[in-house]
């Protein structure tokens, strides 16, 4: 075999190896979504498109960054808005002191300040009141714009509740 053939053969056989090594190295840093899951949250409370995040594992303080702000409707009723930077404190089953996430209730935009996982329910608190949603509604990350209802969403068949934020006492 000529040197050239050896070089070409080496490239062909070694390049898949090089690719998989790169992938292994990248997967050592968890994504914002897998990190959420490690705190027992469903990925669907975070829209697609997180480009970076930081987390202080000692305090749970985090920032997550999107390229742009992000709006969509939550399970057919509420409008949600995520700023391009959101922050808060994360611990198992609990997000507190959230900033950058708003929900439109009637005609008001209210900050969601706390998200708590309680068994199969997700509780979103806006301070004065809170609303519970079934965890099944958050199994996939919503997309900015069309949210959970992009294409033929699998979530379509879930029962819609009308206005839990307003009806809770
Ligand atoms: C964010 O912006 C960068 C730079 O313009 C681009 O390369 C990247 O694809 C964007 N990411 C998302 C998720 O839109």
mmCIF file of C-alpha atoms and ligand atoms in Angstrom:
data_model
loop_
_atom_site.group_PDB
_atom_site.id
_atom_site.type_symbol
_atom_site.label_atom_id
_atom_site.label_comp_id
_atom_site.label_asym_id
_atom_site.label_seq_id
_atom_site.Cartn_x
_atom_site.Cartn_y
_atom_site.Cartn_z
ATOM 1 C CA UNK A 1 0.000 0.000 0.000
ATOM 2 C CA UNK A 2 1.182 3.484 -0.763
ATOM 3 C CA UNK A 3 1.452 6.055 1.968
ATOM 4 C CA UNK A 4 -1.499 7.872 0.506
ATOM 5 C CA UNK A 5 -3.695 4.769 0.761
ATOM 6 C CA UNK A 6 -2.692 4.271 4.379
ATOM 7 C CA UNK A 7 -3.529 7.866 5.167
ATOM 8 C CA UNK A 8 -6.922 7.611 3.477
ATOM 9 C CA UNK A 9 -7.731 4.298 5.153
ATOM 10 C CA UNK A 10 -6.725 5.751 8.519
ATOM 11 C CA UNK A 11 -8.939 8.765 8.018
ATOM 12 C CA UNK A 12 -11.916 6.612 7.068
ATOM 13 C CA UNK A 13 -11.523 4.250 10.004
ATOM 14 C CA UNK A 14 -10.466 6.731 12.621
ATOM 15 C CA UNK A 15 -12.893 9.556 11.951
ATOM 16 C CA UNK A 16 -15.968 7.872 13.487
ATOM 17 C CA UNK A 17 -13.845 7.363 16.580
ATOM 18 C CA UNK A 18 -12.894 11.033 16.649
ATOM 19 C CA UNK A 19 -16.547 12.019 16.311
ATOM 20 C CA UNK A 20 -17.692 9.812 19.157
ATOM 21 C CA UNK A 21 -14.909 11.101 21.407
ATOM 22 C CA UNK A 22 -16.078 14.651 20.756
ATOM 23 C CA UNK A 23 -19.651 13.687 21.576
ATOM 24 C CA UNK A 24 -18.609 12.000 24.803
ATOM 25 C CA UNK A 25 -16.710 15.109 25.857
ATOM 26 C CA UNK A 26 -19.713 17.340 25.120
ATOM 27 C CA UNK A 27 -22.152 15.176 27.042
ATOM 28 C CA UNK A 28 -20.172 15.666 30.252
ATOM 29 C CA UNK A 29 -21.772 19.096 30.633
ATOM 30 C CA UNK A 30 -25.463 18.477 31.271
ATOM 31 C CA UNK A 31 -27.929 20.588 29.331
ATOM 32 C CA UNK A 32 -30.195 22.973 31.194
ATOM 33 C CA UNK A 33 -32.975 20.452 30.498
ATOM 34 C CA UNK A 34 -31.216 17.413 31.967
ATOM 35 C CA UNK A 35 -30.167 19.540 34.915
ATOM 36 C CA UNK A 36 -33.822 20.425 35.553
ATOM 37 C CA UNK A 37 -34.615 16.711 35.542
ATOM 38 C CA UNK A 38 -31.884 16.048 38.072
ATOM 39 C CA UNK A 39 -33.824 18.360 40.426
ATOM 40 C CA UNK A 40 -36.967 16.304 39.725
ATOM 41 C CA UNK A 41 -38.615 18.842 37.390
ATOM 42 C CA UNK A 42 -40.129 18.010 33.987
ATOM 43 C CA UNK A 43 -38.310 19.618 31.015
ATOM 44 C CA UNK A 44 -41.528 21.258 29.844
ATOM 45 C CA UNK A 45 -41.295 24.132 32.314
ATOM 46 C CA UNK A 46 -38.390 25.422 30.202
ATOM 47 C CA UNK A 47 -39.028 26.337 26.550
ATOM 48 C CA UNK A 48 -36.721 25.093 23.814
ATOM 49 C CA UNK A 49 -33.815 27.347 22.858
ATOM 50 C CA UNK A 50 -31.709 27.731 26.016
ATOM 51 C CA UNK A 51 -28.288 28.755 24.653
ATOM 52 C CA UNK A 52 -26.386 28.882 27.945
ATOM 53 C CA UNK A 53 -26.860 28.660 31.692
ATOM 54 C CA UNK A 54 -24.870 28.925 34.862
ATOM 55 C CA UNK A 55 -25.549 27.312 38.204
ATOM 56 C CA UNK A 56 -23.970 27.703 41.607
ATOM 57 C CA UNK A 57 -24.479 24.204 42.960
ATOM 58 C CA UNK A 58 -23.817 25.368 46.525
ATOM 59 C CA UNK A 59 -26.740 27.849 46.640
ATOM 60 C CA UNK A 60 -28.822 26.680 43.665
ATOM 61 C CA UNK A 61 -28.646 30.168 42.119
ATOM 62 C CA UNK A 62 -28.950 29.947 38.348
ATOM 63 C CA UNK A 63 -29.314 31.997 35.190
ATOM 64 C CA UNK A 64 -30.568 30.602 31.879
ATOM 65 C CA UNK A 65 -30.178 32.468 28.624
ATOM 66 C CA UNK A 66 -32.215 32.505 25.418
ATOM 67 C CA UNK A 67 -31.307 34.386 22.248
ATOM 68 C CA UNK A 68 -34.564 36.315 22.458
ATOM 69 C CA UNK A 69 -37.545 36.602 24.716
ATOM 70 C CA UNK A 70 -40.090 33.846 24.224
ATOM 71 C CA UNK A 71 -43.889 33.822 24.302
ATOM 72 C CA UNK A 72 -46.421 31.027 23.936
ATOM 73 C CA UNK A 73 -49.679 29.786 25.397
ATOM 74 C CA UNK A 74 -49.722 27.395 28.306
ATOM 75 C CA UNK A 75 -52.052 24.446 27.775
ATOM 76 C CA UNK A 76 -54.530 26.365 25.697
ATOM 77 C CA UNK A 77 -55.303 29.172 28.092
ATOM 78 C CA UNK A 78 -52.582 31.301 29.652
ATOM 79 C CA UNK A 79 -49.991 33.281 27.774
ATOM 80 C CA UNK A 80 -46.472 32.920 29.123
ATOM 81 C CA UNK A 81 -43.489 35.155 28.480
ATOM 82 C CA UNK A 82 -39.860 34.272 29.188
ATOM 83 C CA UNK A 83 -37.292 37.065 29.039
ATOM 84 C CA UNK A 84 -33.987 36.365 27.296
ATOM 85 C CA UNK A 85 -32.437 35.944 30.755
ATOM 86 C CA UNK A 86 -34.226 34.174 33.580
ATOM 87 C CA UNK A 87 -32.867 33.537 37.044
ATOM 88 C CA UNK A 88 -33.782 32.025 40.377
ATOM 89 C CA UNK A 89 -32.826 29.410 42.921
ATOM 90 C CA UNK A 90 -33.292 25.736 42.247
ATOM 91 C CA UNK A 91 -33.483 22.866 44.701
ATOM 92 C CA UNK A 92 -35.193 19.504 44.543
ATOM 93 C CA UNK A 93 -38.871 20.030 43.628
ATOM 94 C CA UNK A 94 -38.633 23.782 44.116
ATOM 95 C CA UNK A 95 -37.780 26.868 42.051
ATOM 96 C CA UNK A 96 -37.915 30.094 44.019
ATOM 97 C CA UNK A 97 -37.202 33.812 43.588
ATOM 98 C CA UNK A 98 -37.769 33.392 39.880
ATOM 99 C CA UNK A 99 -37.299 36.421 37.669
ATOM 100 C CA UNK A 100 -38.040 36.801 33.969
ATOM 101 C CA UNK A 101 -41.096 34.537 33.679
ATOM 102 C CA UNK A 102 -44.538 36.110 33.378
ATOM 103 C CA UNK A 103 -48.056 34.824 32.927
ATOM 104 C CA UNK A 104 -50.986 36.837 31.592
ATOM 105 C CA UNK A 105 -54.022 36.493 33.816
ATOM 106 C CA UNK A 106 -57.050 38.280 32.458
ATOM 107 C CA UNK A 107 -55.425 41.562 31.411
ATOM 108 C CA UNK A 108 -52.484 41.553 33.845
ATOM 109 C CA UNK A 109 -48.957 40.259 33.373
ATOM 110 C CA UNK A 110 -47.845 38.704 36.674
ATOM 111 C CA UNK A 111 -44.413 37.371 37.584
ATOM 112 C CA UNK A 112 -44.247 33.684 38.311
ATOM 113 C CA UNK A 113 -42.096 33.710 41.433
ATOM 114 C CA UNK A 114 -42.183 30.093 42.491
ATOM 115 C CA UNK A 115 -42.672 26.687 40.897
ATOM 116 C CA UNK A 116 -43.130 23.658 43.121
ATOM 117 C CA UNK A 117 -43.446 20.040 42.155
ATOM 118 C CA UNK A 118 -45.885 18.285 44.378
ATOM 119 C CA UNK A 119 -46.133 14.649 43.323
ATOM 120 C CA UNK A 120 -47.902 14.621 39.961
ATOM 121 C CA UNK A 121 -48.814 18.302 40.132
ATOM 122 C CA UNK A 122 -46.888 21.436 39.239
ATOM 123 C CA UNK A 123 -47.779 24.476 41.279
ATOM 124 C CA UNK A 124 -47.055 27.896 39.774
ATOM 125 C CA UNK A 125 -47.204 30.770 42.194
ATOM 126 C CA UNK A 126 -47.568 34.434 41.277
ATOM 127 C CA UNK A 127 -47.407 35.560 44.891
ATOM 128 C CA UNK A 128 -51.032 36.437 45.503
ATOM 129 C CA UNK A 129 -52.322 33.147 44.130
ATOM 130 C CA UNK A 130 -51.191 29.939 42.537
ATOM 131 C CA UNK A 131 -52.397 27.394 40.028
ATOM 132 C CA UNK A 132 -51.837 23.671 39.729
ATOM 133 C CA UNK A 133 -51.301 21.776 36.502
ATOM 134 C CA UNK A 134 -50.845 18.065 35.889
ATOM 135 C CA UNK A 135 -47.218 17.116 35.350
ATOM 136 C CA UNK A 136 -48.151 15.331 32.089
ATOM 137 C CA UNK A 137 -48.644 18.733 30.527
ATOM 138 C CA UNK A 138 -44.908 19.435 30.879
ATOM 139 C CA UNK A 139 -43.284 16.300 29.524
ATOM 140 C CA UNK A 140 -41.894 18.138 26.491
ATOM 141 C CA UNK A 141 -40.399 21.596 26.216
ATOM 142 C CA UNK A 142 -42.726 24.091 24.525
ATOM 143 C CA UNK A 143 -41.479 26.001 21.500
ATOM 144 C CA UNK A 144 -41.424 29.777 21.453
ATOM 145 C CA UNK A 145 -44.387 30.984 19.414
ATOM 146 C CA UNK A 146 -46.566 27.896 19.133
ATOM 147 C CA UNK A 147 -45.766 26.522 22.602
ATOM 148 C CA UNK A 148 -47.244 23.109 23.359
ATOM 149 C CA UNK A 149 -49.510 23.203 20.322
ATOM 150 C CA UNK A 150 -46.959 23.023 17.512
ATOM 151 C CA UNK A 151 -48.011 20.657 14.690
ATOM 152 C CA UNK A 152 -50.288 17.869 15.930
ATOM 153 C CA UNK A 153 -49.354 18.062 19.573
ATOM 154 C CA UNK A 154 -49.650 14.887 21.622
ATOM 155 C CA UNK A 155 -50.846 17.050 24.467
ATOM 156 C CA UNK A 156 -53.966 18.007 22.519
ATOM 157 C CA UNK A 157 -56.104 15.346 24.180
ATOM 158 C CA UNK A 158 -55.453 16.537 27.716
ATOM 159 C CA UNK A 159 -58.389 18.166 29.366
ATOM 160 C CA UNK A 160 -58.161 21.924 29.454
ATOM 161 C CA UNK A 161 -58.890 23.711 32.643
ATOM 162 C CA UNK A 162 -60.212 27.179 32.192
ATOM 163 C CA UNK A 163 -58.940 29.606 34.764
ATOM 164 C CA UNK A 164 -57.329 27.968 37.808
ATOM 165 C CA UNK A 165 -55.363 31.132 38.647
ATOM 166 C CA UNK A 166 -58.578 33.080 38.982
ATOM 167 C CA UNK A 167 -60.717 30.423 40.623
ATOM 168 C CA UNK A 168 -58.231 29.456 43.358
ATOM 169 C CA UNK A 169 -58.906 31.139 46.646
HETATM 170 C C1 LIG B 1 -28.571 31.897 18.955
HETATM 171 O O1 LIG B 1 -27.811 32.844 18.234
HETATM 172 C C2 LIG B 1 -26.594 32.318 17.720
HETATM 173 C C3 LIG B 1 -25.815 33.470 17.095
HETATM 174 O O2 LIG B 1 -26.633 34.244 16.257
HETATM 175 C C4 LIG B 1 -26.918 31.207 16.715
HETATM 176 O O3 LIG B 1 -25.741 30.657 16.206
HETATM 177 C C5 LIG B 1 -27.721 30.117 17.432
HETATM 178 O O4 LIG B 1 -28.107 29.123 16.497
HETATM 179 C C6 LIG B 1 -28.939 30.703 18.080
HETATM 180 N N1 LIG B 1 -29.563 29.664 18.888
HETATM 181 C C7 LIG B 1 -30.865 29.452 18.923
HETATM 182 C C8 LIG B 1 -31.331 28.334 19.788
HETATM 183 O O5 LIG B 1 -31.669 30.129 18.313
#
